[in-house]
Coordinates of C-alpha atoms in Angstrom, one line a residue:
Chain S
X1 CA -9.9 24.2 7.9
X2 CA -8.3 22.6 4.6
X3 CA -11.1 22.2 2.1
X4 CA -10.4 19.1 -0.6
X5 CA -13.1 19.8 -3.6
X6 CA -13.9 16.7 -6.1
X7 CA -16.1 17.1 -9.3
X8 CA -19.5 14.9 -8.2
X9 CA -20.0 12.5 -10.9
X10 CA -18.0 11.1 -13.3
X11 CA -19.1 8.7 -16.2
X12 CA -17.4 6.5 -18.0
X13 CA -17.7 3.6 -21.2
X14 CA -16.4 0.0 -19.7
X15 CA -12.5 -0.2 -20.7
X16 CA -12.3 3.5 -21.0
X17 CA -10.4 5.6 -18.5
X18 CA -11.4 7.7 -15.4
X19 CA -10.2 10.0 -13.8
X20 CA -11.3 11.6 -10.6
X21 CA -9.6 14.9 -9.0
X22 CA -9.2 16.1 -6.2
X23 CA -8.3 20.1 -5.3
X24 CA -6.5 21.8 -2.9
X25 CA -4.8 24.9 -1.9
X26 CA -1.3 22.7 -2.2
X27 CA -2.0 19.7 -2.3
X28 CA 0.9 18.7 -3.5
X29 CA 3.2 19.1 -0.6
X30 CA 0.6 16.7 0.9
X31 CA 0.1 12.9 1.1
X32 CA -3.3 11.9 -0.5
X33 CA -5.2 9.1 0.1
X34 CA -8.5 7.6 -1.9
X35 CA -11.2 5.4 -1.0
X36 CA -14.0 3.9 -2.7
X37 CA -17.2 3.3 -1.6
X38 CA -20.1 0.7 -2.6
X39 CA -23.4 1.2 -1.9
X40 CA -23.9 -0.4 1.8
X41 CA -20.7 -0.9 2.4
X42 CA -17.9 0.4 4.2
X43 CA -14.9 2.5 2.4
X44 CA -12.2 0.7 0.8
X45 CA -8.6 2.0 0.7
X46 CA -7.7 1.7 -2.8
X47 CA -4.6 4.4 -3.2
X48 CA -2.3 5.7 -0.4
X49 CA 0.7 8.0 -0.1
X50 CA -0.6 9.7 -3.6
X51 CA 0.3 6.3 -5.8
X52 CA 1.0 3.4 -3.5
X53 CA -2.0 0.6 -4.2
X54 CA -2.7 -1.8 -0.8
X55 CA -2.1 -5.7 -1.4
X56 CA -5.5 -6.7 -3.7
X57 CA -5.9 -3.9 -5.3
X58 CA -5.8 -3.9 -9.3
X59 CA -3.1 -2.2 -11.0
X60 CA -5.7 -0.3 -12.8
X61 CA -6.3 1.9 -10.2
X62 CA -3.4 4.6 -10.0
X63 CA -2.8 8.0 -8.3
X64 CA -1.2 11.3 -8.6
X65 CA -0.4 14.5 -7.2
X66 CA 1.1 17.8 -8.0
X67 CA 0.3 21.6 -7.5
X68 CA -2.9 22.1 -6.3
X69 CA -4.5 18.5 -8.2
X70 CA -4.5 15.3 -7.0
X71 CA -5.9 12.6 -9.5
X72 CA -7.3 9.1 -8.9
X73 CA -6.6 7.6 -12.7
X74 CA -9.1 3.9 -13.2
X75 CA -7.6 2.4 -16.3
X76 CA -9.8 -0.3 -18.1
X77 CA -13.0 0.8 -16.2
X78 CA -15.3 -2.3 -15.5
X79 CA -18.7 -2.4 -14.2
X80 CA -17.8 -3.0 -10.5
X81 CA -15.5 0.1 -10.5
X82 CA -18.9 1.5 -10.4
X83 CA -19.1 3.4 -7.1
X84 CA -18.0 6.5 -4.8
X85 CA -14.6 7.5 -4.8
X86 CA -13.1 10.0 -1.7
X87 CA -10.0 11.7 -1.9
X88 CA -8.4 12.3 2.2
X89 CA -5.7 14.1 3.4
X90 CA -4.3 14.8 6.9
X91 CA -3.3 18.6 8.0
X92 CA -1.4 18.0 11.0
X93 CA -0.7 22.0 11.3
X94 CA -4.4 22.1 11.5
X95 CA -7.1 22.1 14.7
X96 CA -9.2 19.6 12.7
X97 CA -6.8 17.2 10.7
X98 CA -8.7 15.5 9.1
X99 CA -9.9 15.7 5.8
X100 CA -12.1 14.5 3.2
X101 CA -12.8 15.1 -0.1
X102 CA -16.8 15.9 -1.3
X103 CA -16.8 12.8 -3.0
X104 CA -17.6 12.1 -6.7
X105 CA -19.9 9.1 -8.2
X106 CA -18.0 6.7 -10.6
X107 CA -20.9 5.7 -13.1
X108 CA -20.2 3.1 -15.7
X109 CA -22.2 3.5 -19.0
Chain R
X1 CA -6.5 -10.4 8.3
X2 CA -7.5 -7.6 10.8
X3 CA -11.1 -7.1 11.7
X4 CA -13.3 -4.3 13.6
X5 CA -16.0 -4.6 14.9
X6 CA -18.6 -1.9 15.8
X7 CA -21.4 -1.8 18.6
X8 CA -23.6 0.6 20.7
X9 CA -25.5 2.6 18.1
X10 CA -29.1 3.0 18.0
X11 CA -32.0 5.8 18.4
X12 CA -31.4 8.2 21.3
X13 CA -33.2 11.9 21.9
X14 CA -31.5 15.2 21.4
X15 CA -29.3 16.4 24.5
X16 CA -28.7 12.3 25.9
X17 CA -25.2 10.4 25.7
X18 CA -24.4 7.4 23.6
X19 CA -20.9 5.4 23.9
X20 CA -19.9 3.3 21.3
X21 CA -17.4 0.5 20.8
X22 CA -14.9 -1.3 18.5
X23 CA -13.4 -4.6 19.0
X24 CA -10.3 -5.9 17.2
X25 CA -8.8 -8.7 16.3
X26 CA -6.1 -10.0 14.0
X27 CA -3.7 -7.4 14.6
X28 CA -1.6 -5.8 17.2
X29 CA -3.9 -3.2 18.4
X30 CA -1.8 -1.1 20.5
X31 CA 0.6 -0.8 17.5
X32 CA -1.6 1.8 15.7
X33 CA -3.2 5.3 15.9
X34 CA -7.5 4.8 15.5
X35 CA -9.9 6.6 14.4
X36 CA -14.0 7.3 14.2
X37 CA -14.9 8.5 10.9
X38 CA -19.0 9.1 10.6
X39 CA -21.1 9.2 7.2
X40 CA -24.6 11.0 7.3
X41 CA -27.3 9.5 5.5
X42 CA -26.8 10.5 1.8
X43 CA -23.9 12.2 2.6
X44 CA -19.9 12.0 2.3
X45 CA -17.4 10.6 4.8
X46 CA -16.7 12.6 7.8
X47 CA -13.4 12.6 10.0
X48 CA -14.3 12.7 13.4
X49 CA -11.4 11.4 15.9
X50 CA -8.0 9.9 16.3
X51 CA -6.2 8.2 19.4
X52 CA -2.5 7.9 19.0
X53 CA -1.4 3.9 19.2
X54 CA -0.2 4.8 23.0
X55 CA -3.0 7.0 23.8
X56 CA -0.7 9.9 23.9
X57 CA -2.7 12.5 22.0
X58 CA -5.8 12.7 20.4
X59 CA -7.8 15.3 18.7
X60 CA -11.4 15.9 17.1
X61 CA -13.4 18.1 14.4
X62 CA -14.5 21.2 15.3
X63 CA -18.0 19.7 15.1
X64 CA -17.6 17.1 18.1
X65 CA -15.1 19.1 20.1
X66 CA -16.2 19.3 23.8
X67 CA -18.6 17.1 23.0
X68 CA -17.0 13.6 22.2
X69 CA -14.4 11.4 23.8
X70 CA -12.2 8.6 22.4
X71 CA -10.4 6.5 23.7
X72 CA -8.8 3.0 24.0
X73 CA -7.5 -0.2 26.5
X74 CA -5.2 -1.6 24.3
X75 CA -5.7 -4.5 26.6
X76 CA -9.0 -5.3 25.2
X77 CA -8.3 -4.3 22.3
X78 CA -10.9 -2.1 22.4
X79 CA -11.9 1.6 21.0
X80 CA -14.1 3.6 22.3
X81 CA -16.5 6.7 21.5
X82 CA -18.6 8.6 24.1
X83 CA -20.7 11.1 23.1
X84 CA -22.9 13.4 24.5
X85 CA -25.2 16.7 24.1
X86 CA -26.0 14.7 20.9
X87 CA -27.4 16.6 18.3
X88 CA -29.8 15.4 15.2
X89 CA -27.1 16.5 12.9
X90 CA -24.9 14.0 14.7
X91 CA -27.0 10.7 13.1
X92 CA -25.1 9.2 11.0
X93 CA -23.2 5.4 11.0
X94 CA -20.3 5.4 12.5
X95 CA -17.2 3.7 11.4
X96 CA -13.8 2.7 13.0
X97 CA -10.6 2.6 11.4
X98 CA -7.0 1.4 11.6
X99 CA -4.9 3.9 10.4
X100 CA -2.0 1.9 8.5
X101 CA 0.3 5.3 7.9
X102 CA 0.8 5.1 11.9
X103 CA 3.8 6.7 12.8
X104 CA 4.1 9.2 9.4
X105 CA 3.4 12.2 9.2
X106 CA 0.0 11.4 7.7
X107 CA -2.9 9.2 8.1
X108 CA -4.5 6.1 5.9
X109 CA -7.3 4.2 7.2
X110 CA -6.8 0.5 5.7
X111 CA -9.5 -1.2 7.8
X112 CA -12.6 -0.3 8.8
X113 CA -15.3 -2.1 10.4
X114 CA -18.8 -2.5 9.3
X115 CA -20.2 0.6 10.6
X116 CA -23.0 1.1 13.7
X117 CA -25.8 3.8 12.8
X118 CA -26.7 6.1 15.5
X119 CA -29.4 8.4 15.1
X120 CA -30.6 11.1 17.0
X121 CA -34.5 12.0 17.4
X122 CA -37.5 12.8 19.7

């Protein structure tokens, strides 16, 4: 099955810049989707379609994806960005679809 | 605003069955594809199931095939999850989700309810 590998922490200064990848044997020809997750809490769909943001989500959170990267880019990094972050993609030519990322930790200095 | 709302976990032994529920509301249910997505303690998110909007096809990770069943009645608004020959790696919480990219040729999960922990033990 498709494998989606993420690096598993990240840290970053408050108004700084993160961003998170996520790799995959061509990803690119793929629509990727990220989530982020609080501590308790359910996920959160914060980037679809590799760059599209839901309604209520900040502009600060952008996506990308080309090759065999997909990045989640968090501009102007605040202390409640502060959580786990999980890339997702679906491989409809595969017997098990669906697919997460491993998941990296967003930690705010 | 669309809600979900999980039910039916709890503690069960190795080798019973479990069947677990998600109610909707705020949306038109039988327009979209669900799915079960499960997170082990400590550990990432885990794709589980999907049942197209019309119940017209469905699939499963390898790890719950022949094991699980979804399914829906769209006039209850209702999703369902049976489970059986449960397994301790099977405890985890157990989410729902509405998959907004319903009718693509992907899948985005845009709600999800608040999750229902099953866990499996002697």
């Amino acid at each position: 099955s498709y494998v989606l590998t993420q690096p598993p922490s990240v840290s970053v200064a408050p108004g700084q810049t993160a961003r998170i990848t996520c790799g995959g044997n061509n990803i690119g020809s793929k629509s990727v989707h990220w989530y982020q997750q609080k501590p308790g809490q359910a996920p959160v769909l914060v980037v679809y379609d590799d760059s599209d943001r839901p309604s209520g989500i900040p502009e600060r959170f952008s996506g990308s994806n080309s090759g065999n990267t997909a990045t989640l880019t968090i501009s102007r990094v605040e202390a409640g960005d502060e959580a786990d972050y999980y890339c997702q993609v679906w491989d409809s030519s595969s017997d098990h679809p669906g697919v997460f990322g491993t998941g990296t930790t967003v930690t705010v200095l | 605003q669309g809600q979900l709302v999980e039910s039916g976990g709890g503690v069960v032994q190795p080798g019973r069955s479990l069947s677990l529920s998600c109610a909707a509301s705020g949306f038109t249910f039988s327009d979209y594809g669900m799915h079960w997505v499960r997170q082990a303690p400590g550990k990432g998110l885990e794709w589980v199931a999907v049942l197209w909007h019309d119940g017209s096809n469905k699939n499963y990770a390898d790890s719950v095939k022949g094991r699980f069943a979804i399914s829906r009645d769209n006039s209850k608004n209702t999703l369902y999850l049976q489970m059986n020959s449960l397994r301790a790696d099977d405890t985890a919480v157990y989410y729902c989700a509405r998959d907004k990219c319903s009718g693509t040729s992907t899948t985005c999960y845009d709600y999800w309810g608040q999750g229902t922990l099953v866990t499996v033990s002697s």
